[in-house]
Coordinates of C-alpha atoms and ligand atoms in Angstrom, one line a residue:
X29 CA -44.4 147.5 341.9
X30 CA -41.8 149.8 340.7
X31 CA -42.6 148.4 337.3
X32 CA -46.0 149.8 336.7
X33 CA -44.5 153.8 337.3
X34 CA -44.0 156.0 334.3
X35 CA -40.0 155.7 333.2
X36 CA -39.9 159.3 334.3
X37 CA -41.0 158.7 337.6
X38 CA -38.4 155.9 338.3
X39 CA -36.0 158.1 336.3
X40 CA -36.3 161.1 338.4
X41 CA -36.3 159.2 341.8
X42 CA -33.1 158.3 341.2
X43 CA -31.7 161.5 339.7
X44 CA -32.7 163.3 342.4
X45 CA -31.5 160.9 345.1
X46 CA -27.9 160.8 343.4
X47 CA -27.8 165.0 342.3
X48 CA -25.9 165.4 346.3
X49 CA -24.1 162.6 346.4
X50 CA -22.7 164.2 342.7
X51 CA -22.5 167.4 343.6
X52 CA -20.1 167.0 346.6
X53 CA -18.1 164.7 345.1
X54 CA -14.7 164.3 344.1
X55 CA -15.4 163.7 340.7
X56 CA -17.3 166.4 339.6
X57 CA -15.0 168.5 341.7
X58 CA -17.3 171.6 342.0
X59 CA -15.4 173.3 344.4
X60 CA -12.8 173.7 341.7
X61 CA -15.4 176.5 340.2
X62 CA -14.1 178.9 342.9
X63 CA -11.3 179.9 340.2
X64 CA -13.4 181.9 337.9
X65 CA -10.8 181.0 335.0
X66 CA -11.4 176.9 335.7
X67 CA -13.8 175.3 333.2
X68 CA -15.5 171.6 333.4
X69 CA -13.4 168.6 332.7
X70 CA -15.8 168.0 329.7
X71 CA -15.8 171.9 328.4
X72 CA -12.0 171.7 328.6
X73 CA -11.8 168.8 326.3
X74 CA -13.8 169.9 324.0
X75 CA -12.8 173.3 323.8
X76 CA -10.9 173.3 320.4
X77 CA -14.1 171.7 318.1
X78 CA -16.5 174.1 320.2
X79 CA -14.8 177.4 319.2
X80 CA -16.0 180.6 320.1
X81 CA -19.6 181.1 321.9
X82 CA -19.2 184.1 323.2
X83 CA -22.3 186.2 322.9
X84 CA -24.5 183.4 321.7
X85 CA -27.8 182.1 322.9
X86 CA -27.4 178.3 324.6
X87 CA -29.3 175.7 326.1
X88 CA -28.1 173.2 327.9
X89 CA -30.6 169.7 327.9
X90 CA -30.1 167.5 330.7
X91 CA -28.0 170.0 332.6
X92 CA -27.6 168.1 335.6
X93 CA -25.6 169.7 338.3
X94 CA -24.8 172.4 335.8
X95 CA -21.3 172.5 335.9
X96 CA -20.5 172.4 331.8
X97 CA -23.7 175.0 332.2
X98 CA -21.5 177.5 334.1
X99 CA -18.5 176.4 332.0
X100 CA -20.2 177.4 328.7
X101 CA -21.2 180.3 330.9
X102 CA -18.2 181.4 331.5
X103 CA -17.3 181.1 327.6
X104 CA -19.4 184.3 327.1
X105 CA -22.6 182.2 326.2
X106 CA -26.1 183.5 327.8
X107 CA -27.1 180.4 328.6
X108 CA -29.5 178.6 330.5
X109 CA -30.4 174.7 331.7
X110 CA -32.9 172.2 331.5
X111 CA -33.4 168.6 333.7
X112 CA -36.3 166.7 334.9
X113 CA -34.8 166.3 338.1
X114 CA -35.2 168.9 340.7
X115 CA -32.8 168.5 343.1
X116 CA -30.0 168.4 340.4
X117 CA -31.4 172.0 339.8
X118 CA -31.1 173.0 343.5
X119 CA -27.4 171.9 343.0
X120 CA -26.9 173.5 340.0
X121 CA -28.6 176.8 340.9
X122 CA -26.1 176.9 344.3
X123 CA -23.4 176.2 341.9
X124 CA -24.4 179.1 339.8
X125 CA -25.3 181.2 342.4
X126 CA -22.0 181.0 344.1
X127 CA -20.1 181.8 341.0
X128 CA -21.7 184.8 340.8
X129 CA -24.0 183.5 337.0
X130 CA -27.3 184.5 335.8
X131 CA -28.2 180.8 334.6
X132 CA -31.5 180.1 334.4
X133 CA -32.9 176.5 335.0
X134 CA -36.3 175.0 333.5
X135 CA -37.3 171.8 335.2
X136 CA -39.2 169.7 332.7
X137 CA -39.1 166.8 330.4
X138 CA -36.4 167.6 327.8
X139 CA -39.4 165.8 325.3
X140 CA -41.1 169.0 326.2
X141 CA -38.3 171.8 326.5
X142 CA -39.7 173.8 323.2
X143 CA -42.8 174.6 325.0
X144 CA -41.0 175.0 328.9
X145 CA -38.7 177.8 326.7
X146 CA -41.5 179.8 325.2
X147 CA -40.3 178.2 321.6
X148 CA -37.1 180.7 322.1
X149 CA -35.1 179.9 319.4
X150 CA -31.1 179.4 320.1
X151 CA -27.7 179.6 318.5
X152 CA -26.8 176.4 320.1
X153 CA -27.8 173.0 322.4
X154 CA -25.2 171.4 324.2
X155 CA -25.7 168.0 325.8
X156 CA -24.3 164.9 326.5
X157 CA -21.9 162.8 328.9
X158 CA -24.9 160.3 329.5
X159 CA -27.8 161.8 328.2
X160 CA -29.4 160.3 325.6
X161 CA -29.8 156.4 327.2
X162 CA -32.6 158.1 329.3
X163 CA -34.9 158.7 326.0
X164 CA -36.7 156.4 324.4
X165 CA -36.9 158.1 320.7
X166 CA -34.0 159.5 319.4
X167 CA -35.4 160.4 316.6
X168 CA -38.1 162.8 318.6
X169 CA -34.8 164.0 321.1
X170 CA -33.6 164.9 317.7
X171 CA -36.7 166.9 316.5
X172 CA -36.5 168.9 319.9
X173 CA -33.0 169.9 319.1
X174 CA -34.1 171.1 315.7
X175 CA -37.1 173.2 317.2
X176 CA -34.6 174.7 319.9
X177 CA -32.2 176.0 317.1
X178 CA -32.5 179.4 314.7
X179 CA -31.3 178.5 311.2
X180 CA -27.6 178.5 311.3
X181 CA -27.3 177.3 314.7
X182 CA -26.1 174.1 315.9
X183 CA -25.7 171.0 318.3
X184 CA -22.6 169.8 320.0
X185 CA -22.5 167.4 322.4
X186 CA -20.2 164.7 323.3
X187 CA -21.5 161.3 324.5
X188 CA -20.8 157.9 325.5
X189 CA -20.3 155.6 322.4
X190 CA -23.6 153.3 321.8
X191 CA -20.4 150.2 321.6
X192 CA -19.3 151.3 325.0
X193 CA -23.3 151.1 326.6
X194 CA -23.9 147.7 324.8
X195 CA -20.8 145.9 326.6
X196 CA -21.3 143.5 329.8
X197 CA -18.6 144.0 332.5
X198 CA -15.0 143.1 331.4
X199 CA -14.5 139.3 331.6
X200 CA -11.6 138.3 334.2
X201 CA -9.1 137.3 330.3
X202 CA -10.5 140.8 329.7
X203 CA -12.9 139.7 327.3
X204 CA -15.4 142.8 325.4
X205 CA -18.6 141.0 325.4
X206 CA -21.2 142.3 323.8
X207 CA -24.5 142.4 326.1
X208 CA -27.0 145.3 325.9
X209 CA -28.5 146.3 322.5
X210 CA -26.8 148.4 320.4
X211 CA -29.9 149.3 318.2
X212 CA -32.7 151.1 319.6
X213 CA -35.5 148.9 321.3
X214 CA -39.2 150.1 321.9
X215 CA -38.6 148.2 325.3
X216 CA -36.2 149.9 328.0
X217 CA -33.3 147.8 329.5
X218 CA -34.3 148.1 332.7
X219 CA -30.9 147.9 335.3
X220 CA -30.8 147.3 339.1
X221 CA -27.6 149.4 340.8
X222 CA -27.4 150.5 344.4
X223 CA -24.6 153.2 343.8
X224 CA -23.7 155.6 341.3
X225 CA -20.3 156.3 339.0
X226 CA -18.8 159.0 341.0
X227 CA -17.0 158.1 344.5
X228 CA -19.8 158.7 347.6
X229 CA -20.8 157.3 351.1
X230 CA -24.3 157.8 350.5
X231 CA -26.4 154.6 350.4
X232 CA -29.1 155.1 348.1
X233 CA -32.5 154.0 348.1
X234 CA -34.1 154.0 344.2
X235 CA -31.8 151.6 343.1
X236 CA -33.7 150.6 339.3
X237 CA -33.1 152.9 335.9
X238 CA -34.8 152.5 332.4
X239 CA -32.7 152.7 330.0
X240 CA -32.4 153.0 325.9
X241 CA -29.3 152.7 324.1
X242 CA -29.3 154.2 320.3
X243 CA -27.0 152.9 317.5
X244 CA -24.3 155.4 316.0
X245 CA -26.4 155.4 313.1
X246 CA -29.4 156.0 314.0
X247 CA -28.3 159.3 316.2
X248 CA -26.7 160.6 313.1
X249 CA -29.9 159.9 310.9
X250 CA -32.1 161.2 313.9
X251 CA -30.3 164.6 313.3
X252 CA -30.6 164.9 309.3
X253 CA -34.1 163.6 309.4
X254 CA -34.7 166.7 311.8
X255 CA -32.9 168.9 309.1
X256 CA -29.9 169.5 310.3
X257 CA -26.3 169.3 308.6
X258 CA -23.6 167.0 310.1
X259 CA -20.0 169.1 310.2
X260 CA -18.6 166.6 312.9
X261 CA -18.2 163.3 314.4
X262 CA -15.1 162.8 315.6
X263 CA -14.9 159.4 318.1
X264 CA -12.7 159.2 320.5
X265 CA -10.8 156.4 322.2
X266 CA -11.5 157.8 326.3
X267 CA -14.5 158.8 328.4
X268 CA -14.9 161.6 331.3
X269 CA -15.7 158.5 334.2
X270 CA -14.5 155.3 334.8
X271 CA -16.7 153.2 332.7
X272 CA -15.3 149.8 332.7
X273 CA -13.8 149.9 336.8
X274 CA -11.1 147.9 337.3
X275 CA -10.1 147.6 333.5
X276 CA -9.4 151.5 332.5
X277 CA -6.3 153.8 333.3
X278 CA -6.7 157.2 334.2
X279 CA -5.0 159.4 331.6
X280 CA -2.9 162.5 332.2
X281 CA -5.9 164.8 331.1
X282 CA -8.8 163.4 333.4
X283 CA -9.8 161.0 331.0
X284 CA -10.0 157.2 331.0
X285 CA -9.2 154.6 328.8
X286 CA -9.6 150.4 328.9
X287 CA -6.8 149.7 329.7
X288 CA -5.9 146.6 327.8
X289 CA -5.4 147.2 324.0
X290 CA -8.1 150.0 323.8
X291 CA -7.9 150.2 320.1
X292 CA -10.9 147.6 320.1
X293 CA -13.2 149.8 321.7
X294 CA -14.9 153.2 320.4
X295 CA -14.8 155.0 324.1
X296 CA -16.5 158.3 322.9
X297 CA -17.8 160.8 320.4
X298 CA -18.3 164.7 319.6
X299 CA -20.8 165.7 317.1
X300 CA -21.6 168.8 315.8
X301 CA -24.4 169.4 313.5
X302 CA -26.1 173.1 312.4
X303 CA -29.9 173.8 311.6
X304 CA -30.1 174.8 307.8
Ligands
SAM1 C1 -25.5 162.1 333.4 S1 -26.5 163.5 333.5 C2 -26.0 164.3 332.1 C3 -25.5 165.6 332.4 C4 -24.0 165.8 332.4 N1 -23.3 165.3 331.3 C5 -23.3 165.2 333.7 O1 -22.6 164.2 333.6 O2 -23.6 165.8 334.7 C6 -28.2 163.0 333.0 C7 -29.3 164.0 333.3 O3 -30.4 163.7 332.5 C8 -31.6 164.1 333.3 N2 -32.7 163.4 332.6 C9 -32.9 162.1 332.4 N3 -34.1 161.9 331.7 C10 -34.6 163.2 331.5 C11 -35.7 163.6 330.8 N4 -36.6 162.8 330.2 N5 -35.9 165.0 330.7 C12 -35.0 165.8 331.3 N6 -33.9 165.4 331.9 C13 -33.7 164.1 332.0 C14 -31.3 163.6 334.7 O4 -32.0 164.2 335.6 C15 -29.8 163.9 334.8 O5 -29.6 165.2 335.4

């Protein structure tokens, strides 16, 4: 039955179920934003190949919860958010709210998030941390982007490494195995999970996602085909969540990493690239 619903729909149902369950958890750790100095795990990372966005124009696609929203906010960006996923905006509309930001969030397909922002044109989109397996056609995510952006500005985002979204769970010898493809498929993987990655109670109902994953590769030739210039892609050897449970150490900055010779496995990546 579930089946015959538009990706979005299934998508969506299970955004929205989990966007509570992520908001008041210890994960994302939004109480943390009572500081007005603290910035998101992800933001903090990054912080030193971001450089300066203070003053600038920014949309975040796929905002979620809008906690690296506020943290960009908080840079000195005017920002504002997009996500298809409505309760994910009530919870990152509270979150703004409470820390006193003017954030505005669209709700809307990010396929159609030119025409939701009245074709404004930005100095920068952010996205990332598991965004990008919920699209289909990277190489149309990628032509949004370029819409989004003035000439001169620029993408950053930091995502989970296509390697790290092909792989099956760890084998008991600790065994990679390569399971999901790596190359972009017209067909969605379609997965069955009754939780979520972040620690919650909460039992959950829409349990199925459709999924796509996108080669390094083809990311990178997604954004120059849209006209835009790489000036970085750095990978990195940890993600933001527990990835591979079980089989990852949590570092001293919030990160993880697999926990048995992690050399073998590209964890993450930041990529920057600006709109000639
Ligand atoms: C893992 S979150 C990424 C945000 C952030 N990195 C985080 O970890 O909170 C993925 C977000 O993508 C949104 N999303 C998925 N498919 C979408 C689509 N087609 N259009 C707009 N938003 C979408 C979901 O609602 C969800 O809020």
């Amino acid at each position: 039955m579930q089946r015959d619903l538009d990706f979005r729909t299934i998508n969506r149902a299970s955004w929205d179920e989990r966007a509570r369950a992520h908001a008041a958890s210890p994960d994302y750790a939004l109480e943390c934003f009572a500081d007005p100095a603290y910035l998101s795990h992800e933001i903090t990372f990054d912080r030193a190949r971001l450089g300066s966005v203070a003053g600038q124009r920014g949309v975040h696609l796929q905002c979620h919860i809008g906690h690296d929203t506020l943290s960009l906010a908080r840079l000195g960006a005017r920002m504002c958010g997009l996500d298809f996923s409505p309760m994910s905006l009530e919870e990152a509309r509270k979150l703004a709210r409470a820390a006193g930001a003017d954030i505005p969030f669209h709700e809307g397909d990010v396929y159609e998030a030119p025409e939701l922002l009245g074709h404004r044109a930005f100095d920068f989109v952010y996205t990332g941390i598991g965004a990008l397996c919920w699209l289909p056609d990277i190489a149309r995510w990628a032509a949004v982007v370029a819409a989004l952006l003035k000439p001169g500005g620029r993408l950053f985002m930091r995502e989970g490494h296509p390697v790290l979204w092909s792989l099956a769970d760890v084998t008991a010898d600790g065994k990679l195995c390569l399971e999901a493809p790596y190359f972009e498929q017209q067909a969605a993987q379609i997965y069955t999970s009754p939780g979520t990655y972040v620690q919650t109670d909460q039992v959950f109902d829409h349990h199925v996602t459709h999924e796509w994953n996108h080669g390094l590769g083809e990311i990178v030739t997604a954004v120059l085909a849209a006209g835009l210039t790489l000036t970085m892609l750095v990978e990195h050897d940890s993600v933001p969540w527990d990835a591979l449970p079980g089989h990852m150490d949590r570092l001293d900055n919030g990160e993880w990493r697999l926990s048995d010779r992690p050399e073998r496995l590209p964890h993450s990546y930041t990529l920057q690239a600006i709109k000639r």
